[in-house]
Amino acid sequence: MKKTDLFPSYKKVLFYLTFCFFLTSCGISKSVKHIPDVKHYSLEIPDVNRINDSTFSYKQNYLTKNRQQLWELYIKGNPLQLGYNNGALTQSLMQKQEDLFFSKVEGFVPSKFRQRLLRGFLKWYNRKMYLNVREDYQAELYGLSQYSSDQYDFIAPKYLRSLYLHGAHDIGHAMQDLAMVGCSSLAVWNENTEDGDLLIGRNFDFYVGDDFAKNKLVEFVQPEEGIPYMSVSWPGMLGVVSGMNKEGITVTINAGKSKIPWTAKTPISLVTREILQFAGNIEEAIAIAKKRKVFVSESILVGSAHDKNAVIIEVSPKNFGVYKVQNTSRVLCTNHFQSDAYKDDRRNQKHIKESHSEYRYEKLQELVQEEKKITPEKMASILRNTSGLHNKSIGYGNEKALNQLLAHHAIIFSPQKKLVWVSSNPYQLGEFVCYDLNEVFSGKPLSQSLQAKTGLNIARDPFADSEEFGYYEQSKMLGREISEASENKHILLSDDLIPYYQSMNPDFWLVYYQSGKYYYHKKEYPKAKIAFDKALTKEITTVPDRENVEKYLRKTLKKLK
């Protein structure tokens, strides 16, 4: 399984945490019974007008699907009303995302007993989360949760379930011993852009399966208090993973490395939501991030039209740093920390050495130097790049590439112009749709203001329609089939399937590693040796991955003796 999956192979971690849960399970009952006080908010239950199968409205709130198959949501009101408007308009989409998410969990933890243990652990782990979430966000979550499915009430009540799901990025981060979701982002300005303006791009490589990424939601929010903003995520999410406000503040998050925390606190997506809603410059963004208690390590790349600059705010449960560049006009961010606050951090140093974060950082450096005078089109090209350093072919889907071909979305910001480009499927290869926040929040009729700036859209990548891309998609499906056969002694594959699978993505180390494991478990050791040897000639993603291939090769050689 790829490390970019939200749910890794974590049996040892699960039972360790379950053991801790049974030892320290006090204090759960209060959090499970918690319901936010929403009585002081005015509320009108939305009566949604269904215009057609893909367009819905309620007063000045609006949901529609555009030509590129992105859902566009516009909502306004007080916190409770925002939640209700969001839930009422996106109910069917939100419930579908819940189905996909929880079916993914069930697939990784099929045992009913272990599912009960996991539910118990999550209730204990999240017991203090509500104490670290703003009351207005709790009210909004409460309104949103009223439209959740009844099907999963056995996991937790609707409101708490919605709260827990907002920590899914953080919890998934913790559950895999903080192995990375390999996001990449960059900001360039002055001599590095064509017009000198600040330009920011990012890939959000959060993966919960292909189906989960189908219903992307571009959300435009006009809160009663604070600054209007846009973000890109999925139905049911009011936190922000990528977004920009009307003042030209942008936020994107990149996972970092730290030890597993003992309790959930503020989900990082709610910290970044607060920055967008209440910060107009970098100094205000830093102040907001500094006062929130988080429970995993994250880099938050913040761009600012006001400052015409970008910084990286680096947060973790016990440390805080800000990375500001000197004598240069670019900031690059992958998944390791760069500020002085973390320069002696052992976990961060180990992660730089063993993971693919430093490799992608060097690739970003290489492309920025090559492209020069970056435009939004050139930024899209950088985000779509699938090659390794020095243009080396490292196989499609390699996590050392900037484009790992699993991104939930990519996004490009031009903060001074208030323009944003959002990718459409597949991954970040589809057309980038441009929106003008000056127009969206102008007060014009939504049918006009929500229309994308079609003339500024960035064209679909030809690779998405190529034979090579088709082969990659085939190899993904075959890879799952081969992994299943490796684990099940009763499944035998045809003799020509493995060579065909390898031919679909011949430069990718993983196809040979998976082939080798299949042969090893079927006791075809000479074939296993050839496959593992071949894997070691390719660009393997991480040091632990290489060690794993070498371990299997040693076991194979012993069998051959």
C-alpha positions as a printed Julia matrix, in Angstrom:
561×3 Matrix{Float64}:
   0.0     0.0     0.0
   1.3     3.44   -0.83
   2.25    5.6     2.11
   0.09    8.35    0.72
  -3.0     6.32    1.56
  -4.79    7.7     4.62
  -4.97    4.3     6.3
  -1.68    2.35    6.32
  -0.82   -1.09    7.6
  -0.99   -0.29   11.29
  -1.94   -3.41   13.27
   0.8    -2.92   15.85
  -0.06    0.74   16.27
  -3.76   -0.08   16.58
  -3.27   -2.61   19.35
  -0.75   -0.4    21.17
  -3.21    2.48   21.15
  -6.1     0.19   22.1
  -4.07   -1.02   25.08
  -3.5     2.62   26.07
  -7.22    3.25   25.66
  -8.14    0.53   28.12
  -5.59    1.85   30.62
  -6.67    5.49   30.37
 -10.25    5.47   29.15
 -11.57    7.9    31.75
 -12.93   11.23   30.61
 -14.68    9.96   27.49
 -18.28   10.28   28.63
 -18.25   14.06   28.85
 -16.9    14.52   25.33
 -19.3    11.96   23.84
 -22.28   13.81   25.34
 -21.03   17.25   24.32
 -23.33   19.34   22.12
 -22.41   22.98   21.37
 -24.68   25.76   22.61
 -26.28   27.21   19.48
 -29.36   28.87   20.98
 -28.03   32.42   20.56
 -27.75   32.08   16.77
 -30.7    32.95   14.57
 -31.62   30.12   12.22
 -33.89   29.52    9.27
 -34.11   25.89    8.19
 -33.16   25.93    4.48
 -35.84   25.05    1.96
 -33.67   24.01   -0.97
 -34.86   24.7    -4.49
 -33.75   21.97   -6.9
 -33.26   23.66  -10.26
 -31.95   20.52  -11.98
 -29.85   17.44  -11.13
 -26.71   19.52  -10.65
 -27.96   22.93   -9.48
 -29.57   23.76   -6.14
 -30.25   27.02   -4.38
 -31.58   28.52   -1.17
 -31.94   32.31   -1.12
 -28.39   33.59   -1.82
 -26.82   30.17   -1.26
 -26.0    28.06   -4.28
 -24.59   24.68   -5.35
 -23.87   23.74   -8.95
 -21.61   21.45  -10.95
 -19.55   23.13  -13.67
 -18.48   21.86  -17.07
 -15.24   20.45  -15.62
 -17.27   18.41  -13.07
 -16.22   20.53  -10.09
 -18.96   21.29   -7.58
 -19.17   25.0    -6.71
 -20.76   26.01   -3.4
 -21.56   29.55   -2.25
 -22.87   30.01    1.31
 -23.34   32.94    3.67
 -24.68   33.6     7.15
 -23.91   33.25   10.86
 -21.97   30.14   11.96
 -25.03   27.96   12.61
 -26.75   29.15    9.42
 -23.57   28.48    7.42
 -23.58   24.89    8.65
 -27.23   24.36    7.85
 -26.93   25.97    4.41
 -23.89   23.86    3.61
 -25.51   20.64    4.81
 -28.85   21.24    3.12
 -27.27   21.97   -0.26
 -24.62   19.23   -0.21
 -26.49   16.52    1.73
 -26.4    13.8    -0.93
 -22.76   14.53   -1.75
 -21.75   14.65    1.91
 -23.44   11.35    2.69
 -21.72    9.76   -0.29
 -18.33   10.95    1.02
 -19.18    9.43    4.4
 -19.98    6.12    2.7
 -16.68    6.16    0.82
 -14.66    7.12    3.87
 -16.12    4.56    6.24
 -16.11    1.79    3.63
 -12.39    2.51    3.23
 -11.93    2.08    6.99
 -13.91   -1.17    6.93
 -11.77   -2.43    4.06
  -8.59   -1.9     6.07
 -10.08   -3.17    9.34
 -12.53   -5.92    8.29
 -12.69   -7.54   11.72
 -15.78   -6.39   13.66
 -13.86   -6.8    16.92
 -11.03   -4.57   15.73
 -13.56   -2.06   14.42
 -15.02   -1.84   17.93
 -11.53   -1.35   19.35
 -10.84    1.36   16.79
 -14.1     3.16   17.6
 -13.25    3.01   21.28
  -9.78    4.34   20.66
 -11.07    7.21   18.5
 -13.55    8.25   21.2
 -10.74    8.28   23.74
  -8.23    9.93   21.42
 -10.66   12.7    20.42
 -11.97   13.29   23.96
 -10.39   16.76   24.22
 -10.85   17.91   20.64
 -14.0    19.94   21.32
 -12.13   21.9    24.02
  -9.7    23.08   21.35
 -12.17   24.07   18.63
 -13.67   27.55   18.45
 -17.3    27.76   19.58
 -18.43   29.33   16.31
 -16.86   26.47   14.34
 -18.56   23.98   16.65
 -21.88   25.69   15.91
 -21.19   25.49   12.18
 -20.25   21.82   12.49
 -23.43   21.18   14.44
 -25.53   22.68   11.66
 -23.63   20.76    8.99
 -23.93   17.49   10.91
 -27.73   17.61   10.92
 -27.57   16.45    7.31
 -25.21   13.53    7.95
 -26.31    9.96    7.37
 -28.11    8.02   10.1
 -26.23    4.92    8.96
 -23.1     5.66   11.0
 -24.65    6.75   14.28
 -23.21    3.58   15.82
 -19.72    5.09   15.36
 -20.57    8.36   17.1
 -23.43   10.88   17.19
 -23.65   13.04   14.07
 -22.05   16.15   15.55
 -19.11   14.3    17.1
 -18.66   12.27   13.93
 -18.39   15.47   11.91
 -15.89   16.83   14.43
 -13.8    13.63   14.27
 -13.81   13.68   10.47
 -12.3    17.16   10.53
  -9.32   15.6    12.24
  -9.09   12.78    9.66
  -6.03   14.3     7.99
  -4.35   14.68   11.39
  -5.46   11.27   12.74
  -4.43    9.5     9.54
  -1.13   11.29    9.89
  -0.75    9.97   13.45
  -2.03    6.44   12.76
   0.72    5.73   10.25
   3.42    6.76   12.72
   3.41   10.1    10.94
   4.52    8.78    7.56
   3.9    11.49    5.05
   1.15   12.56    2.81
   3.61   13.85    0.22
   2.32   17.32   -0.64
   4.46   19.9    -2.45
   3.97   23.66   -2.63
   5.87   26.77   -3.72
   5.58   30.54   -3.83
   7.49   32.8    -6.24
   7.51   36.55   -6.8
   9.57   39.5    -8.12
  12.16   38.26  -10.64
  10.74   34.72  -10.55
   7.35   35.6   -12.11
   6.48   37.14  -15.45
   4.79   40.22  -13.96
   6.61   40.31  -10.61
   3.42   39.44   -8.69
   3.24   36.72   -6.05
   2.24   33.34   -7.48
   1.62   30.19   -5.41
   1.04   26.58   -6.41
   0.43   23.35   -4.53
  -0.41   19.66   -4.95
  -2.61   18.17   -2.22
  -1.69   14.48   -2.19
  -4.31   13.28    0.29
  -5.58    9.91   -0.91
  -8.64    7.99    0.29
  -9.27    6.27   -3.03
 -10.17    7.45   -6.52
 -13.89    7.66   -5.78
 -13.34    9.98   -2.81
 -11.66   12.52   -5.09
 -14.43   12.55   -7.71
 -16.69   15.05   -5.95
 -14.3    17.95   -5.46
 -15.92   20.97   -3.84
 -14.86   24.55   -4.56
 -16.37   26.43   -1.65
 -16.98   30.19   -1.44
 -17.9    31.32    2.07
 -19.19   34.71    3.19
 -19.28   34.52    7.0
 -21.19   36.98    9.15
 -17.91   37.89   10.84
 -14.5    37.97    9.19
 -13.23   37.89    5.64
 -14.93   36.06    2.74
 -12.79   33.21    1.41
 -12.64   30.24   -0.95
 -11.28   26.76   -0.37
 -11.06   23.41   -2.13
 -11.83   20.14   -0.38
 -14.77   17.72   -0.32
 -18.43   17.76    0.8
 -18.8    17.76    4.58
 -15.54   19.64    5.2
 -15.6    23.14    6.68
 -11.88   23.19    7.48
  -9.38   24.44    4.9
  -6.54   22.51    3.29
  -6.05   24.93    0.35
  -7.64   28.35    0.15
  -7.48   32.12   -0.32
  -9.45   34.99    1.21
 -10.67   38.22   -0.36
  -7.72   40.11    1.16
  -5.27   37.88   -0.73
  -4.12   35.65    2.15
  -3.51   32.07    1.01
  -2.97   28.89    3.02
  -1.84   25.4     2.08
  -0.82   22.61    4.48
   2.01   20.08    4.21
   2.4    17.28    6.77
   5.56   17.19    8.89
   7.23   14.64   11.12
   6.89   14.31   14.89
   6.14   11.7    17.51
   2.62   10.34   17.89
   0.57   12.63   20.17
  -1.49   11.25   23.04
  -4.65   13.22   22.38
  -6.34   15.15   19.59
  -6.47   18.92   19.92
  -7.13   21.46   17.16
  -7.37   19.93   13.66
  -4.92   21.74   11.42
  -7.62   22.44    8.82
  -9.51   24.52   11.4
  -6.36   26.52   12.2
  -5.96   27.37    8.52
  -9.69   28.14    8.26
  -9.25   30.66   11.08
  -6.28   32.22    9.32
  -8.31   32.71    6.13
 -11.33   34.08    7.96
  -9.51   36.51   10.24
  -6.04   37.33    8.89
  -5.26   40.12    6.43
  -1.48   39.83    6.5
   1.34   37.45    7.47
   1.77   38.86   10.97
  -1.9    38.21   11.8
  -1.67   34.7    10.31
   1.33   33.88   12.51
  -0.46   35.17   15.62
  -3.48   32.94   14.94
  -1.37   29.83   14.32
   0.72   30.46   17.43
  -2.24   30.53   19.83
  -3.75   27.21   18.67
  -2.75   23.84   20.13
  -2.29   21.28   17.35
  -1.71   17.54   17.67
   0.43   16.76   14.62
   3.26   18.53   12.85
   2.4    20.66    9.83
   3.93   23.27    7.58
   1.49   26.02    6.62
   2.61   27.99    3.59
   1.01   31.43    3.89
   1.04   33.9     1.01
  -0.01   37.52    1.35
  -1.01   40.12   -1.23
  -0.57   42.82    1.44
   3.04   41.78    2.16
   3.79   40.58   -1.39
   5.6    37.75    0.31
   5.19   34.2     1.6
   6.38   32.37    4.7
   6.09   28.88    6.12
   4.57   28.56    9.59
   5.82   25.32   11.14
   3.71   23.94   13.99
   3.87   20.83   16.13
   2.51   19.83   19.56
   5.59   21.17   21.37
   7.32   23.57   18.99
   6.64   26.52   16.7
   8.74   28.17   14.01
   8.45   30.53   11.06
  10.59   30.16    7.96
  11.22   33.43    6.13
  13.54   33.59    3.15
  16.31   36.16    2.91
  17.76   37.61   -0.31
  15.54   35.51   -2.53
  12.01   35.69   -3.91
  10.81   32.13   -3.61
   9.68   29.73   -0.91
   9.59   25.96   -1.47
   7.79   23.53    0.81
   7.62   19.75    0.82
   7.35   17.71    4.04
  10.27   18.68    6.21
  10.8    21.72    8.42
  13.2    24.53    7.52
  12.99   27.12   10.33
  15.65   27.58   13.02
  13.21   26.21   15.6
  13.53   22.74   14.03
  17.13   22.72   12.81
  18.2    20.4    15.65
  15.02   18.29   15.68
  16.11   14.64   15.42
  12.88   13.39   13.83
  12.96   16.12   11.22
  16.59   15.37   10.36
  15.88   11.66   10.14
  12.9    12.34    7.91
  14.99   14.49    5.55
  17.5    11.67    5.27
  15.08    8.75    4.85
  11.98   10.09    3.08
  11.22   11.51   -0.37
  10.69   15.06    0.95
  14.22   16.36    0.25
  14.18   14.81   -3.23
  10.98   16.66   -4.15
  12.41   19.85   -2.66
  15.43   19.55   -4.95
  13.12   18.86   -7.89
  11.19   22.05   -7.13
  14.47   23.97   -7.07
  15.45   22.46  -10.4
  12.16   23.34  -12.11
  12.01   26.9   -10.75
  15.51   27.51  -12.08
  14.58   26.02  -15.46
  11.23   27.74  -15.93
  12.18   31.26  -14.8
   9.55   34.06  -15.2
   6.8    31.72  -14.0
   3.23   32.22  -15.2
   0.11   30.33  -14.03
   0.54   28.02  -17.04
   4.16   27.3   -16.12
   3.12   26.76  -12.5
   0.62   24.14  -13.67
   3.39   22.48  -15.66
   5.56   22.3   -12.52
   2.73   20.77  -10.48
   2.05   18.21  -13.22
   5.68   17.09  -13.57
   6.11   13.3   -13.2
   9.88   12.99  -13.74
  12.7    12.72  -11.25
  15.78   14.88  -10.86
  17.53   15.79  -14.12
  14.41   14.66  -16.0
  15.05   11.04  -15.07
  12.16    8.65  -15.69
  11.31    7.2   -12.26
   7.99    5.55  -13.11
   4.47    6.95  -12.92
   3.12    7.13   -9.38
   6.53    7.44   -7.74
   6.29    9.52   -4.58
   9.6    11.17   -5.42
   7.81   12.98   -8.24
   5.99   16.25   -7.65
   3.04   14.74   -9.47
   2.48   11.36   -7.82
  -0.69   10.79   -9.86
  -2.92   10.55   -6.81
  -3.54   14.21   -5.87
  -6.96   15.14   -4.56
  -6.39   18.52   -6.19
  -3.84   21.06   -7.27
  -4.36   24.8    -6.9
  -2.7    28.0    -8.09
  -3.13   31.42   -6.45
  -2.43   34.93   -7.7
  -3.12   36.8    -4.42
  -2.64   40.36   -5.7
  -5.06   39.79   -8.57
  -7.39   37.68   -6.34
  -7.36   34.95   -8.98
  -7.32   31.22   -8.2
  -7.07   28.17  -10.49
  -8.45   24.8    -9.37
  -7.56   21.53  -11.08
 -10.16   19.09  -12.35
  -9.95   15.31  -12.73
  -7.98   13.22  -13.33
  -5.7    14.26  -10.46
  -4.16   17.63  -11.42
  -4.14   16.78  -15.13
  -7.59   18.12  -16.03
  -8.38   21.71  -16.94
  -7.53   24.28  -14.26
 -10.64   26.42  -13.7
 -10.03   30.09  -12.9
 -12.12   32.11  -10.42
 -11.92   35.82   -9.61
 -12.67   36.46   -5.93
 -13.34   40.13   -6.67
 -16.21   38.93   -8.87
 -17.43   36.12   -6.62
 -17.77   38.39   -3.59
 -18.92   41.46   -5.54
 -22.57   41.16   -4.59
 -23.63   40.48   -8.18
 -26.17   37.71   -8.88
 -24.53   34.34   -8.25
 -25.32   33.13  -11.77
 -22.88   35.79  -12.97
 -20.28   36.04  -10.22
 -19.67   32.29   -9.82
 -18.96   31.81  -13.5
 -15.33   30.89  -14.04
 -13.03   33.24  -15.95
 -13.09   30.84  -18.9
 -10.56   32.8   -20.92
  -7.99   32.37  -18.13
  -8.48   28.63  -17.67
  -5.39   26.43  -18.07
  -5.8    23.65  -20.61
  -6.01   19.95  -19.8
  -2.65   18.21  -19.86
  -2.29   16.08  -23.05
  -0.76   13.36  -20.87
  -4.25   12.69  -19.43
  -5.35   11.42  -22.85
  -2.14    9.57  -23.7
  -1.48    5.85  -24.07
   1.05    6.05  -21.22
  -1.56    7.39  -18.82
  -3.92    4.58  -19.78
  -1.15    2.08  -19.05
  -0.58    3.71  -15.64
  -4.24    3.39  -14.72
  -4.16   -0.27  -15.79
  -1.03   -0.89  -13.7
  -2.77    0.53  -10.6
  -5.62   -1.94  -10.98
  -3.27   -4.85  -11.69
  -1.15   -3.88   -8.69
  -4.13   -4.31   -6.38
  -4.88   -7.68   -7.96
  -1.31   -8.88   -7.53
  -1.13   -7.65   -3.91
  -4.3    -9.58   -3.12
  -2.9   -12.71   -4.78
   0.3   -12.38   -2.73
  -1.7   -12.49    0.49
  -3.98  -15.34   -0.59
  -2.36  -18.7    -1.29
  -5.45  -19.87   -3.18
  -5.18  -17.16   -5.87
  -2.91  -18.02   -8.8
  -2.26  -15.59  -11.64
  -1.63  -16.49  -15.25
   2.03  -16.77  -16.3
   1.87  -13.75  -18.58
   0.14  -11.35  -16.15
   3.21  -10.32  -14.15
   5.38   -9.45  -17.22
   2.42   -7.55  -18.66
   1.99   -5.65  -15.37
   5.66   -4.7   -15.35
   5.49   -3.49  -18.95
   2.71   -1.04  -18.07
   5.04    1.04  -15.85
   8.55   -0.27  -16.51
  10.53    2.44  -14.67
   8.64    2.15  -11.37
  10.37    0.19   -8.63
   7.09   -0.84   -6.99
   5.91   -3.02   -9.89
   9.01   -5.22   -9.49
   8.75   -5.28   -5.7
   5.1    -6.37   -5.84
   5.96   -8.95   -8.5
   8.78  -10.26   -6.34
   6.52  -10.6    -3.32
   3.97  -12.52   -5.39
   6.62  -14.94   -6.65
   8.13  -15.26   -3.16
   4.8   -16.19   -1.55
   4.13  -18.66   -4.37
   7.61  -20.17   -3.71
   8.87  -19.29   -7.2
  12.16  -18.05   -5.75
  14.26  -17.7    -8.96
  11.61  -15.37  -10.41
  11.36  -13.52   -7.11
  15.13  -12.89   -7.11
  15.01  -11.44  -10.64
  12.16   -9.11   -9.66
  13.8    -7.87   -6.44
  17.13   -7.34   -8.24
  15.31   -5.3   -10.86
  13.53   -3.2    -8.21
  16.89   -2.28   -6.69
  18.02   -0.78  -10.02
  15.15    1.72   -9.96
  14.58    4.97   -8.06
  13.12    3.61   -4.82
  11.0     6.07   -2.89
  12.46    5.98    0.64
  15.27    4.41    2.65
  12.82    2.12    4.52
  11.34    1.02    1.17
  14.81    0.12   -0.14
  15.57   -1.75    3.07
  12.34   -3.69    2.66
  13.26   -4.76   -0.87
  16.73   -5.79    0.34
  15.17   -7.76    3.22
  12.96   -9.72    0.81
  15.92  -10.35   -1.48
  17.96  -11.77    1.44
  15.05  -14.04    2.4
  14.78  -15.17   -1.22
  18.5   -15.97   -1.46
  18.23  -18.08    1.7
  15.39  -20.04    0.14
  17.45  -20.59   -3.02
  20.27  -22.11   -0.94
